[in-house]
CSV table of C-alpha atoms and ligand atoms in Angstrom, one decimal:
chain,number,residue,atom,x,y,z
R,123,MET,CA,-0.4,-14.8,96.6
R,124,LEU,CA,1.2,-14.0,93.2
R,125,SER,CA,4.6,-15.6,92.5
R,126,ARG,CA,7.1,-13.5,90.6
R,127,ARG,CA,6.8,-15.8,87.6
R,128,LYS,CA,3.0,-15.7,87.6
R,129,PHE,CA,3.2,-11.9,88.0
R,130,ILE,CA,5.4,-11.5,84.9
R,131,GLN,CA,3.2,-13.9,83.0
R,132,SER,CA,0.2,-11.9,83.8
R,133,ILE,CA,1.9,-8.7,82.7
R,134,VAL,CA,2.9,-10.3,79.4
R,135,ALA,CA,-0.6,-11.6,79.0
R,136,VAL,CA,-2.0,-8.2,79.5
R,137,ALA,CA,0.4,-6.7,77.1
R,138,LEU,CA,-0.5,-9.2,74.4
R,139,LEU,CA,-4.2,-9.0,74.9
R,140,PRO,CA,-5.2,-5.5,75.8
R,141,THR,CA,-8.7,-6.6,76.5
R,142,LYS,CA,-7.5,-9.2,79.0
R,143,ILE,CA,-9.3,-8.0,82.1
R,144,PHE,CA,-10.2,-11.1,83.9
R,145,ALA,CA,-8.8,-12.4,87.2
R,146,GLN,CA,-6.3,-15.1,86.7
R,147,GLY,CA,-6.8,-17.1,90.0
R,148,PHE,CA,-9.7,-18.7,91.7
R,149,LEU,CA,-11.6,-16.3,93.9
R,150,SER,CA,-13.4,-18.0,96.7
R,151,TYR,CA,-16.3,-15.5,96.3
R,152,ASN,CA,-16.9,-16.8,92.8
R,153,LYS,CA,-19.4,-19.3,94.1
R,154,PHE,CA,-20.4,-22.3,91.9
R,155,LYS,CA,-23.9,-21.5,90.6
R,156,VAL,CA,-26.5,-24.3,90.2
R,157,PRO,CA,-29.2,-23.5,87.6
R,158,ARG,CA,-32.6,-23.5,89.1
R,159,LEU,CA,-34.3,-26.9,89.0
R,160,GLU,CA,-37.8,-26.9,87.3
R,161,LEU,CA,-39.9,-30.0,88.0
R,162,GLY,CA,-43.0,-28.6,86.3
R,163,ARG,CA,-46.6,-29.1,87.4
R,164,ARG,CA,-47.2,-32.8,87.9
R,165,GLN,CA,-50.4,-34.8,87.8
R,166,GLY,CA,-49.4,-38.5,87.9
R,167,LYS,CA,-47.3,-39.2,84.9
R,168,THR,CA,-48.1,-35.9,83.2
R,169,VAL,CA,-45.9,-32.9,83.6
R,170,THR,CA,-46.4,-29.4,82.3
R,171,PHE,CA,-43.6,-26.9,81.9
R,172,ASP,CA,-44.1,-23.2,81.2
R,173,LEU,CA,-41.1,-21.7,79.6
R,174,SER,CA,-40.3,-18.1,78.7
R,175,ILE,CA,-37.6,-17.2,76.2
R,176,GLN,CA,-36.5,-13.9,77.6
R,177,SER,CA,-33.8,-11.3,77.6
R,178,GLY,CA,-32.0,-9.8,80.6
R,179,VAL,CA,-28.8,-8.4,81.9
R,180,SER,CA,-26.1,-10.5,83.5
R,181,GLN,CA,-23.1,-9.5,85.5
R,182,PHE,CA,-20.3,-12.0,84.7
R,183,PHE,CA,-17.6,-9.5,85.8
R,184,ALA,CA,-17.6,-6.6,88.2
R,185,ARG,CA,-16.7,-4.0,85.7
R,186,PHE,CA,-19.5,-4.3,83.2
R,187,LYS,CA,-22.9,-5.7,82.6
R,188,THR,CA,-23.8,-8.0,79.7
R,189,PRO,CA,-27.1,-8.2,77.8
R,190,THR,CA,-28.1,-11.9,77.7
R,191,LEU,CA,-30.8,-14.3,76.8
R,192,GLY,CA,-32.2,-17.1,78.9
R,193,ILE,CA,-35.2,-19.4,79.6
R,194,ASN,CA,-37.1,-18.4,82.7
R,195,GLN,CA,-34.0,-16.5,83.9
R,196,ASN,CA,-31.6,-14.0,82.5
R,197,PHE,CA,-28.8,-16.3,81.2
R,198,LEU,CA,-29.1,-20.0,80.2
R,199,GLY,CA,-32.2,-22.1,80.9
R,200,VAL,CA,-33.6,-23.6,84.1
R,201,THR,CA,-32.9,-27.3,84.4
R,202,LEU,CA,-35.9,-29.4,83.4
R,203,ARG,CA,-36.3,-32.8,85.0
R,204,ALA,CA,-38.8,-35.6,84.3
R,205,ASN,CA,-39.0,-39.4,84.3
R,206,LYS,CA,-39.0,-42.0,81.6
R,207,GLY,CA,-42.7,-42.8,80.9
R,208,ASP,CA,-43.9,-39.3,81.6
R,209,THR,CA,-45.8,-37.3,79.1
R,210,VAL,CA,-44.5,-33.8,79.1
R,211,TYR,CA,-46.4,-30.8,77.9
R,212,ILE,CA,-44.3,-27.7,77.3
R,213,ASN,CA,-45.6,-24.2,76.7
R,214,ILE,CA,-43.0,-21.8,75.4
R,215,LYS,CA,-43.6,-18.1,75.1
R,216,ASN,CA,-41.2,-16.1,73.1
R,217,ASN,CA,-40.6,-12.9,74.9
R,218,ILE,CA,-37.7,-11.7,72.8
R,219,ASN,CA,-37.8,-9.6,69.7
R,220,GLN,CA,-36.5,-12.2,67.4
R,221,THR,CA,-37.8,-15.5,66.1
R,222,SER,CA,-36.4,-18.5,68.0
R,223,THR,CA,-37.0,-22.2,68.7
R,224,LEU,CA,-36.2,-24.7,71.5
R,225,HIS,CA,-34.9,-28.0,70.5
R,226,TRP,CA,-34.8,-31.0,72.8
R,227,HIS,CA,-31.3,-32.3,72.0
R,228,GLY,CA,-30.9,-36.0,72.4
R,229,MET,CA,-34.6,-36.7,72.9
R,230,LYS,CA,-36.4,-39.4,70.9
R,231,LEU,CA,-39.6,-37.8,69.9
R,232,PRO,CA,-42.0,-37.1,67.0
R,233,ALA,CA,-40.6,-34.7,64.4
R,234,LYS,CA,-43.2,-32.1,65.1
R,235,ALA,CA,-42.1,-31.9,68.7
R,236,ASP,CA,-38.4,-31.7,68.0
R,237,GLY,CA,-38.1,-27.9,68.2
R,238,GLY,CA,-35.9,-27.6,65.2
R,239,PRO,CA,-35.8,-25.0,62.4
R,240,HIS,CA,-39.3,-26.2,61.3
R,241,GLN,CA,-40.9,-25.2,64.6
R,242,PRO,CA,-40.1,-21.4,64.9
R,243,ILE,CA,-41.7,-19.3,67.5
R,244,LYS,CA,-42.2,-15.6,66.5
R,245,PRO,CA,-41.8,-12.7,68.9
R,246,ASN,CA,-44.7,-12.8,71.3
R,247,GLY,CA,-45.7,-16.2,69.9
R,248,ILE,CA,-46.4,-19.3,71.9
R,249,TRP,CA,-45.4,-22.9,71.0
R,250,GLN,CA,-47.2,-25.7,72.8
R,251,THR,CA,-45.7,-29.1,72.3
R,252,GLN,CA,-45.9,-32.5,74.0
R,253,PHE,CA,-44.1,-35.8,73.8
R,254,LYS,CA,-43.7,-39.0,75.9
R,255,ILE,CA,-40.3,-39.7,77.3
R,256,ILE,CA,-39.5,-43.2,76.0
R,257,GLN,CA,-35.8,-43.3,76.7
R,258,ASP,CA,-33.6,-44.2,79.7
R,259,ALA,CA,-32.1,-41.9,82.2
R,260,ALA,CA,-29.8,-39.3,80.7
R,261,THR,CA,-28.5,-35.8,80.7
R,262,LEU,CA,-30.0,-34.1,77.7
R,263,TRP,CA,-30.2,-30.5,76.9
R,264,TYR,CA,-32.2,-28.0,75.0
R,265,HIS,CA,-31.3,-25.0,73.0
R,266,SER,CA,-32.3,-22.6,70.2
R,267,HIS,CA,-32.2,-24.1,66.7
R,268,GLN,CA,-33.3,-21.1,64.7
R,269,ILE,CA,-32.2,-21.4,61.1
R,270,HIS,CA,-28.9,-19.3,60.5
R,271,LYS,CA,-29.2,-17.9,64.1
R,272,THR,CA,-28.5,-20.9,66.3
R,273,GLY,CA,-24.9,-19.9,67.0
R,274,GLU,CA,-25.8,-16.4,68.0
R,275,GLN,CA,-28.8,-17.3,70.1
R,276,VAL,CA,-27.0,-20.1,72.0
R,277,TYR,CA,-24.1,-17.8,72.5
R,278,GLN,CA,-26.4,-15.2,74.1
R,279,GLY,CA,-27.7,-17.9,76.5
R,280,LEU,CA,-30.5,-20.0,75.0
R,281,ALA,CA,-29.5,-23.3,76.3
R,282,GLY,CA,-30.3,-25.4,79.4
R,283,LEU,CA,-30.3,-29.0,80.7
R,284,PHE,CA,-33.1,-31.6,80.5
R,285,LEU,CA,-32.5,-34.5,82.9
R,286,ILE,CA,-34.3,-37.8,82.6
R,287,ASP,CA,-34.6,-40.3,85.5
R,288,ASP,CA,-35.8,-43.9,85.3
R,289,GLU,CA,-36.5,-46.7,87.7
R,290,ASN,CA,-33.0,-48.1,87.4
R,291,SER,CA,-31.2,-44.8,87.8
R,292,LYS,CA,-33.1,-44.1,90.9
R,293,LYS,CA,-32.3,-47.5,92.4
R,294,LEU,CA,-28.6,-47.3,91.8
R,295,ASN,CA,-26.6,-45.8,94.6
R,296,LEU,CA,-25.4,-42.8,92.6
R,297,PRO,CA,-25.1,-39.2,93.9
R,298,SER,CA,-28.5,-37.8,92.7
R,299,ASP,CA,-29.3,-34.9,95.0
R,300,TYR,CA,-29.4,-32.0,92.6
R,301,GLY,CA,-27.2,-29.2,93.8
R,302,LYS,CA,-25.9,-31.2,96.8
R,303,ASP,CA,-23.9,-34.0,95.3
R,304,ASP,CA,-25.2,-34.0,91.7
R,305,PHE,CA,-24.1,-30.9,89.8
R,306,PRO,CA,-24.7,-29.6,86.3
R,307,VAL,CA,-21.6,-28.2,84.8
R,308,ILE,CA,-22.3,-26.3,81.6
R,309,ILE,CA,-19.0,-25.3,80.1
R,310,GLN,CA,-19.0,-22.3,77.6
R,311,ASP,CA,-16.2,-20.1,76.4
R,312,ARG,CA,-17.1,-16.5,75.7
R,313,LYS,CA,-15.4,-13.4,74.3
R,314,PHE,CA,-16.5,-9.9,75.6
R,315,ASN,CA,-16.4,-6.5,74.0
R,316,GLN,CA,-15.0,-3.6,76.1
R,317,ASN,CA,-18.6,-2.4,76.8
R,318,GLY,CA,-19.5,-5.8,78.3
R,319,THR,CA,-21.5,-7.2,75.3
R,320,PHE,CA,-20.7,-10.6,74.0
R,321,ALA,CA,-18.3,-10.4,71.0
R,322,TYR,CA,-19.8,-12.6,68.3
R,323,LEU,CA,-18.3,-13.3,64.9
R,324,GLN,CA,-16.0,-10.4,64.7
R,325,SER,CA,-13.2,-12.0,62.8
R,326,MET,CA,-12.6,-14.4,59.9
R,327,PRO,CA,-11.3,-17.2,62.1
R,328,ASP,CA,-14.5,-17.0,64.1
R,329,ARG,CA,-16.4,-17.7,60.9
R,330,ILE,CA,-14.2,-20.5,59.8
R,331,MET,CA,-13.2,-22.3,63.0
R,332,GLY,CA,-16.4,-21.4,64.8
R,333,GLN,CA,-16.8,-18.9,67.6
R,334,LYS,CA,-14.4,-19.4,70.5
R,335,GLY,CA,-13.8,-17.2,73.5
R,336,ASP,CA,-11.0,-16.2,75.8
R,337,VAL,CA,-12.8,-16.9,79.1
R,338,VAL,CA,-14.6,-20.0,80.2
R,339,LEU,CA,-17.8,-19.8,82.2
R,340,VAL,CA,-19.4,-22.7,84.2
R,341,ASN,CA,-23.2,-22.3,84.5
R,342,GLY,CA,-22.5,-18.6,83.7
R,343,VAL,CA,-19.8,-18.1,86.3
R,344,HIS,CA,-16.1,-17.5,85.6
R,345,LYS,CA,-13.8,-19.9,87.5
R,346,PRO,CA,-16.3,-20.9,90.1
R,347,VAL,CA,-15.3,-22.7,93.4
R,348,LEU,CA,-17.6,-25.6,94.4
R,349,LYS,CA,-17.4,-26.4,98.1
R,350,THR,CA,-18.8,-29.9,98.6
R,351,GLN,CA,-20.3,-31.3,101.8
R,352,LYS,CA,-20.1,-34.8,100.2
R,353,SER,CA,-16.9,-36.5,99.3
R,354,LEU,CA,-18.3,-38.2,96.2
R,355,ILE,CA,-19.9,-35.9,93.7
R,356,ARG,CA,-21.5,-36.4,90.3
R,357,LEU,CA,-20.7,-33.8,87.6
R,358,ARG,CA,-23.0,-33.7,84.6
R,359,LEU,CA,-20.7,-32.0,82.1
R,360,LEU,CA,-22.2,-30.4,79.1
R,361,ASN,CA,-20.0,-28.7,76.5
R,362,GLY,CA,-22.4,-25.9,75.7
R,363,SER,CA,-19.8,-24.0,73.7
R,364,ASN,CA,-20.3,-23.1,70.1
R,365,ALA,CA,-17.1,-24.5,68.8
R,366,ARG,CA,-14.4,-25.3,71.4
R,367,VAL,CA,-13.4,-28.9,72.1
R,368,TYR,CA,-12.3,-29.4,75.7
R,369,HIS,CA,-9.6,-31.8,76.8
R,370,LEU,CA,-10.5,-32.2,80.5
R,371,SER,CA,-8.4,-33.4,83.4
R,372,PHE,CA,-7.7,-32.3,86.9
R,373,ASN,CA,-4.6,-30.4,87.8
R,374,ASP,CA,-3.4,-33.2,90.1
R,375,ASN,CA,-4.3,-35.9,87.4
R,376,ARG,CA,-6.7,-37.5,89.8
R,377,VAL,CA,-8.7,-40.5,88.5
R,378,PHE,CA,-12.4,-40.2,88.3
R,379,SER,CA,-15.2,-42.5,87.1
R,380,ILE,CA,-17.0,-41.9,83.8
R,381,ILE,CA,-20.6,-43.2,84.4
R,382,ALA,CA,-22.6,-41.8,81.5
R,383,SER,CA,-22.4,-40.4,77.9
R,384,ASP,CA,-24.9,-38.4,75.8
R,385,GLY,CA,-27.5,-41.1,75.9
R,386,GLY,CA,-27.3,-42.2,79.5
R,387,LEU,CA,-25.5,-44.6,81.8
R,388,LEU,CA,-22.6,-46.7,80.7
R,389,GLU,CA,-22.7,-50.4,81.5
R,390,GLN,CA,-20.0,-50.0,84.1
R,391,PRO,CA,-18.1,-47.0,85.4
R,392,ILE,CA,-14.8,-46.4,83.6
R,393,LYS,CA,-11.9,-45.0,85.4
R,394,SER,CA,-9.9,-42.3,83.7
R,395,ASN,CA,-7.9,-39.2,84.3
R,396,GLN,CA,-8.9,-37.3,81.2
R,397,LEU,CA,-11.7,-37.0,78.7
R,398,VAL,CA,-12.5,-35.1,75.5
R,399,LEU,CA,-15.7,-33.2,75.3
R,400,ALA,CA,-16.8,-31.9,71.9
R,401,PRO,CA,-19.5,-29.3,71.5
R,402,ALA,CA,-22.9,-30.6,72.5
R,403,GLU,CA,-21.5,-33.8,74.2
R,404,ARG,CA,-22.4,-34.7,77.7
R,405,VAL,CA,-20.5,-36.9,80.1
R,406,GLU,CA,-21.3,-37.7,83.7
R,407,ILE,CA,-18.4,-38.3,86.0
R,408,LEU,CA,-18.0,-39.3,89.7
R,409,VAL,CA,-15.2,-37.5,91.5
R,410,GLU,CA,-14.0,-38.2,95.0
R,411,VAL,CA,-12.8,-35.0,96.7
R,412,PHE,CA,-11.9,-35.4,100.4
R,413,GLN,CA,-11.4,-32.8,103.0
R,414,GLY,CA,-8.3,-30.7,102.4
R,415,GLU,CA,-8.3,-31.4,98.7
R,416,THR,CA,-8.8,-28.6,96.2
R,417,PRO,CA,-8.5,-30.1,92.6
R,418,ILE,CA,-9.0,-27.8,89.6
R,419,LEU,CA,-10.8,-29.0,86.5
R,420,GLN,CA,-8.8,-27.8,83.5
R,421,HIS,CA,-8.7,-27.8,79.7
R,422,LYS,CA,-5.4,-28.4,78.1
R,423,SER,CA,-5.1,-28.7,74.4
R,424,PRO,CA,-2.9,-31.6,73.4
R,425,ASP,CA,-1.8,-29.7,70.3
R,426,LYS,CA,1.8,-29.9,69.3
R,427,PRO,CA,3.7,-26.6,69.3
R,428,ARG,CA,3.5,-26.3,65.5
R,429,GLN,CA,-0.3,-26.8,65.5
R,430,MET,CA,-0.5,-24.3,68.4
R,431,MET,CA,1.5,-21.7,66.3
R,432,MET,CA,-0.9,-22.4,63.5
R,433,SER,CA,-4.1,-21.9,65.5
R,434,ARG,CA,-2.6,-18.8,67.2
R,435,MET,CA,-1.9,-17.3,63.8
R,436,MET,CA,-5.5,-18.1,62.9
R,437,GLY,CA,-6.4,-16.0,65.9
R,438,ALA,CA,-7.6,-18.8,68.0
R,439,GLY,CA,-5.9,-17.5,71.1
R,440,LYS,CA,-4.7,-19.6,74.1
R,441,ASP,CA,-5.8,-23.1,74.5
R,442,TYR,CA,-5.4,-23.7,78.2
R,443,PHE,CA,-8.0,-22.8,80.8
R,444,ASN,CA,-8.7,-23.5,84.5
R,445,ILE,CA,-12.4,-24.2,84.5
R,446,MET,CA,-13.5,-24.7,88.1
R,447,GLN,CA,-12.2,-25.7,91.5
R,448,ILE,CA,-13.6,-28.2,93.9
R,449,VAL,CA,-13.0,-27.9,97.6
R,450,GLY,CA,-13.6,-31.0,99.6
R,451,GLN,CA,-15.0,-30.9,103.2
R,452,SER,CA,-15.7,-34.5,104.1
R,453,LYS,CA,-13.6,-37.5,105.0
R,454,GLU,CA,-16.4,-40.1,104.6
R,455,LYS,CA,-15.6,-42.8,102.0
R,456,ILE,CA,-18.5,-43.5,99.7
R,457,ALA,CA,-18.7,-46.6,97.4
R,458,ILE,CA,-19.5,-46.5,93.7
R,459,PRO,CA,-21.7,-49.1,92.1
R,460,LYS,CA,-19.9,-51.6,89.9
R,461,GLN,CA,-22.7,-52.3,87.4
R,462,LEU,CA,-24.9,-49.6,86.1
R,463,VAL,CA,-27.1,-50.8,83.3
R,464,LYS,CA,-27.3,-53.3,80.4
R,465,HIS,CA,-27.3,-51.9,76.9
R,466,LYS,CA,-29.4,-53.4,74.1
R,467,THR,CA,-27.4,-54.7,71.2
R,468,PHE,CA,-28.2,-54.4,67.5
R,469,SER,CA,-28.8,-57.6,65.6
R,470,GLN,CA,-29.5,-56.6,62.0
R,471,ILE,CA,-28.7,-53.7,59.7
R,472,ASN,CA,-31.4,-52.5,57.3
R,473,GLN,CA,-29.6,-49.7,55.6
R,474,LYS,CA,-26.2,-48.0,55.2
R,475,ARG,CA,-25.6,-44.4,54.4
R,476,ARG,CA,-22.6,-42.3,53.8
R,477,PHE,CA,-22.0,-38.7,54.7
R,478,SER,CA,-19.1,-36.5,53.7
R,479,LEU,CA,-18.3,-33.4,55.7
R,480,GLN,CA,-16.8,-30.7,53.6
R,481,MET,CA,-15.4,-27.2,53.9
R,482,LYS,CA,-14.9,-25.2,50.7
R,483,MET,CA,-11.5,-23.4,50.8
R,484,GLY,CA,-10.7,-20.4,48.7
R,485,PRO,CA,-13.0,-17.4,48.0
R,486,GLN,CA,-16.2,-18.9,49.3
R,487,MET,CA,-14.6,-19.6,52.7
R,488,MET,CA,-12.7,-16.3,52.8
R,489,SER,CA,-15.8,-14.2,52.0
R,490,GLY,CA,-17.5,-15.9,55.0
R,491,GLY,CA,-20.3,-16.8,52.6
R,492,LYS,CA,-23.3,-18.8,53.6
R,493,ASN,CA,-22.3,-21.9,51.6
R,494,ALA,CA,-18.8,-22.6,52.8
R,495,PHE,CA,-19.8,-25.7,54.7
R,496,SER,CA,-21.6,-28.7,53.3
R,497,ILE,CA,-22.6,-32.4,53.7
R,498,ASN,CA,-22.4,-34.6,50.7
R,499,GLY,CA,-21.8,-31.5,48.6
R,500,LYS,CA,-25.0,-29.9,49.6
R,501,THR,CA,-25.6,-27.0,51.9
R,502,MET,CA,-28.7,-26.9,54.1
R,503,ASP,CA,-32.0,-26.3,52.4
R,504,MET,CA,-35.2,-26.3,54.5
R,505,ASN,CA,-37.2,-27.3,51.4
R,506,ARG,CA,-35.1,-30.3,50.5
R,507,ILE,CA,-35.3,-33.7,52.2
R,508,ASP,CA,-31.9,-35.4,52.0
R,509,GLU,CA,-32.7,-38.8,53.5
R,510,VAL,CA,-35.8,-40.9,53.9
R,511,ILE,CA,-35.7,-43.5,56.7
R,512,LYS,CA,-38.0,-46.3,57.7
R,513,ALA,CA,-39.5,-46.1,61.1
R,514,GLY,CA,-38.0,-48.7,63.4
R,515,SER,CA,-35.2,-49.6,61.1
R,516,THR,CA,-31.6,-50.1,62.1
R,517,GLU,CA,-29.0,-48.1,60.1
R,518,VAL,CA,-25.3,-47.6,59.9
R,519,TRP,CA,-24.1,-44.2,59.0
R,520,GLU,CA,-20.5,-43.7,57.9
R,521,ILE,CA,-19.4,-40.1,58.4
R,522,THR,CA,-16.2,-39.0,56.6
R,523,ASN,CA,-14.5,-35.8,57.3
R,524,THR,CA,-12.7,-34.5,54.2
R,525,SER,CA,-11.9,-31.1,55.7
R,526,MET,CA,-9.0,-29.8,57.7
R,527,MET,CA,-10.7,-29.5,61.0
R,528,ALA,CA,-12.7,-31.8,63.3
R,529,HIS,CA,-16.5,-31.7,63.2
R,530,PRO,CA,-18.9,-32.9,66.0
R,531,PHE,CA,-21.6,-34.7,64.0
R,532,HIS,CA,-25.1,-34.8,65.6
R,533,ILE,CA,-28.2,-36.7,64.6
R,534,HIS,CA,-31.6,-35.8,66.0
R,535,ASN,CA,-34.1,-38.4,67.4
R,536,VAL,CA,-31.6,-41.2,68.0
R,537,GLN,CA,-29.0,-42.5,70.4
R,538,PHE,CA,-26.3,-44.4,68.5
R,539,LYS,CA,-23.3,-46.5,69.2
R,540,ILE,CA,-19.9,-45.8,67.6
R,541,ILE,CA,-18.9,-49.1,65.8
R,542,SER,CA,-15.6,-48.0,64.2
R,543,ARG,CA,-13.3,-45.0,64.1
R,544,ARG,CA,-9.6,-44.5,63.5
R,545,GLY,CA,-8.4,-45.1,67.1
R,546,VAL,CA,-9.7,-47.3,69.8
R,547,ILE,CA,-13.2,-46.6,71.0
R,548,LYS,CA,-12.9,-45.9,74.7
R,549,GLY,CA,-14.2,-43.9,77.7
R,550,HIS,CA,-17.6,-42.3,77.2
R,551,GLU,CA,-17.5,-43.2,73.5
R,552,LEU,CA,-18.4,-46.7,74.5
R,553,GLY,CA,-21.9,-45.5,75.5
R,554,PHE,CA,-24.9,-44.3,73.6
R,555,LYS,CA,-24.3,-41.0,71.8
R,556,ASP,CA,-26.0,-38.4,69.8
R,557,VAL,CA,-22.8,-36.5,68.8
R,558,VAL,CA,-19.5,-37.8,67.7
R,559,LEU,CA,-16.4,-35.9,66.9
R,560,VAL,CA,-15.0,-36.8,63.5
R,561,HIS,CA,-11.4,-35.8,62.9
R,562,PRO,CA,-9.9,-34.7,59.6
R,563,ASN,CA,-9.5,-37.6,57.2
R,564,GLU,CA,-11.3,-39.9,59.5
R,565,THR,CA,-14.4,-42.0,58.9
R,566,VAL,CA,-16.6,-42.8,61.9
R,567,ALA,CA,-19.3,-45.5,61.6
R,568,VAL,CA,-22.3,-45.4,64.0
R,569,ILE,CA,-25.3,-47.7,64.4
R,570,MET,CA,-28.7,-46.8,65.6
R,571,GLN,CA,-32.3,-47.8,65.6
R,572,PHE,CA,-34.8,-45.1,64.6
R,573,PRO,CA,-37.9,-44.9,66.9
R,574,GLN,CA,-41.4,-45.7,65.6
R,575,PHE,CA,-42.4,-42.1,65.0
R,576,SER,CA,-43.3,-41.4,61.4
R,577,ASP,CA,-44.1,-38.1,59.7
R,578,LYS,CA,-43.4,-37.7,56.0
R,579,ASN,CA,-43.8,-34.0,56.1
R,580,THR,CA,-41.7,-32.9,59.1
R,581,PRO,CA,-37.9,-33.4,58.9
R,582,TYR,CA,-35.3,-34.0,61.6
R,583,MET,CA,-31.8,-32.6,61.3
R,584,TYR,CA,-28.3,-34.0,61.2
R,585,HIS,CA,-25.5,-31.5,61.4
R,586,CYS,CA,-22.2,-30.3,62.6
R,587,HIS,CA,-22.6,-29.0,66.2
R,588,ILE,CA,-20.0,-26.3,65.7
R,589,LEU,CA,-22.9,-23.8,65.5
R,590,GLU,CA,-21.2,-21.5,63.0
R,591,HIS,CA,-20.8,-24.5,60.6
R,592,GLU,CA,-24.4,-25.5,61.2
R,593,ASP,CA,-25.7,-22.0,60.6
R,594,ARG,CA,-23.7,-21.8,57.3
R,595,GLY,CA,-24.7,-24.9,55.6
R,596,MET,CA,-23.3,-28.0,57.3
R,597,MET,CA,-26.7,-29.5,58.0
R,598,GLY,CA,-29.1,-31.9,56.3
R,599,GLN,CA,-32.7,-33.1,56.8
R,600,PHE,CA,-34.2,-36.6,57.1
R,601,VAL,CA,-37.8,-37.8,57.4
R,602,VAL,CA,-38.9,-41.0,59.1
R,603,VAL,CA,-41.8,-42.7,57.3
F,856,LIG,CU1,-28.1,-29.7,69.7
F,856,LIG,CU2,-29.7,-30.1,66.0
F,856,LIG,O1,-28.9,-29.8,67.9
F,857,LIG,CU1,-30.3,-32.2,68.5
F,858,LIG,CU1,-18.1,-28.4,61.7
């Protein structure tokens, strides 16, 4: 039922945004959708996945259809799942009419297998790759990394999850029944044109701030309702958005347990009632939802009114969304393990490096040119190696943001620990990470050990994970030798 206030609000919203055509409330027929699980063809510890990058048509809203991209399905990718110790063989066929790639985000692997800009797959081409999974249980993901096109291709749907299990994670008494009490939650905001196509980079703010949208989808569904048979569920949250940072909480402020970050399990569950999820970050949480409870996961920007005015003037639109609703159906009380895993510590530091994230203001920015974003004063060049790193070495990287907006900084091939930043390090930032949000005028230091893969000819990337920044220069290359 619509209250009078809500009704007036919705009329005002419609008047302000003539394209606002989306239902405001939760509709019980918007069922939570679980991406199909793909376990591959297994022979002992060898698993083979056959993937197809394909195009299709998706129906996100009743009134129109949207052309989309996906992996083995119309929109987004199937969820891949394998074990630590497995050797995975992946055959990827590119069935779309543009060059693309698939990058295994968060995976420790040889540079040739990384799926970055140096492993493009032409239309009708096939890329066969293989690597051994050497890291602990984690929620990783995969997505297009095509040079200058990553933002557009991920926006169209080229992204999916890659789950790793290990002996310890299987022994722990955590919800782990995929689609039953263990749910992927891929959060993405999108903007639509009147004809149903995705609206991509149609304004100056989209180019500067990154592409944001005015609706939020979860696994490709707007405001889904998840009815759960189990009272304790695990949500594997992925911010699969191009640019938006989410400030997540439940509408009733309920406390949940954070159990994992980008790189896998935390040492112990951490209780919290909110968390910040920057683009490309993953966090796993356990939520108790009992019969009769119907909590709503929401995003509420903490911005002060003045900042909100600013970003509205920049065309950023509203910064408050209901994301999904959970409907509890069980009364059973389920216990949560107290101890999850023991993290290795770092004893020595072999090398320190500094990175400065910069945005050029003035004409270059305004013209939306290719070189508006840089790292250490340089814009991405596929023919230039920016850093040379010794295999197996432990390094500290200090990342300084000298620009006016926050940038989620991502490093390929490693999982790092944050060792210092402006505020206290808490919540999922205590765990292993492959992305860290660096605020304006902040320096964040991270420590990591590079795996023993070496290849002087094939670089890995480090970059801002606001995909429009990455595509327009805020990316560099390193080799491990
Ligand atoms: Cu999520 Cu370089 O990528
Ligand atoms: Cu990556
Ligand atoms: Cu950025």
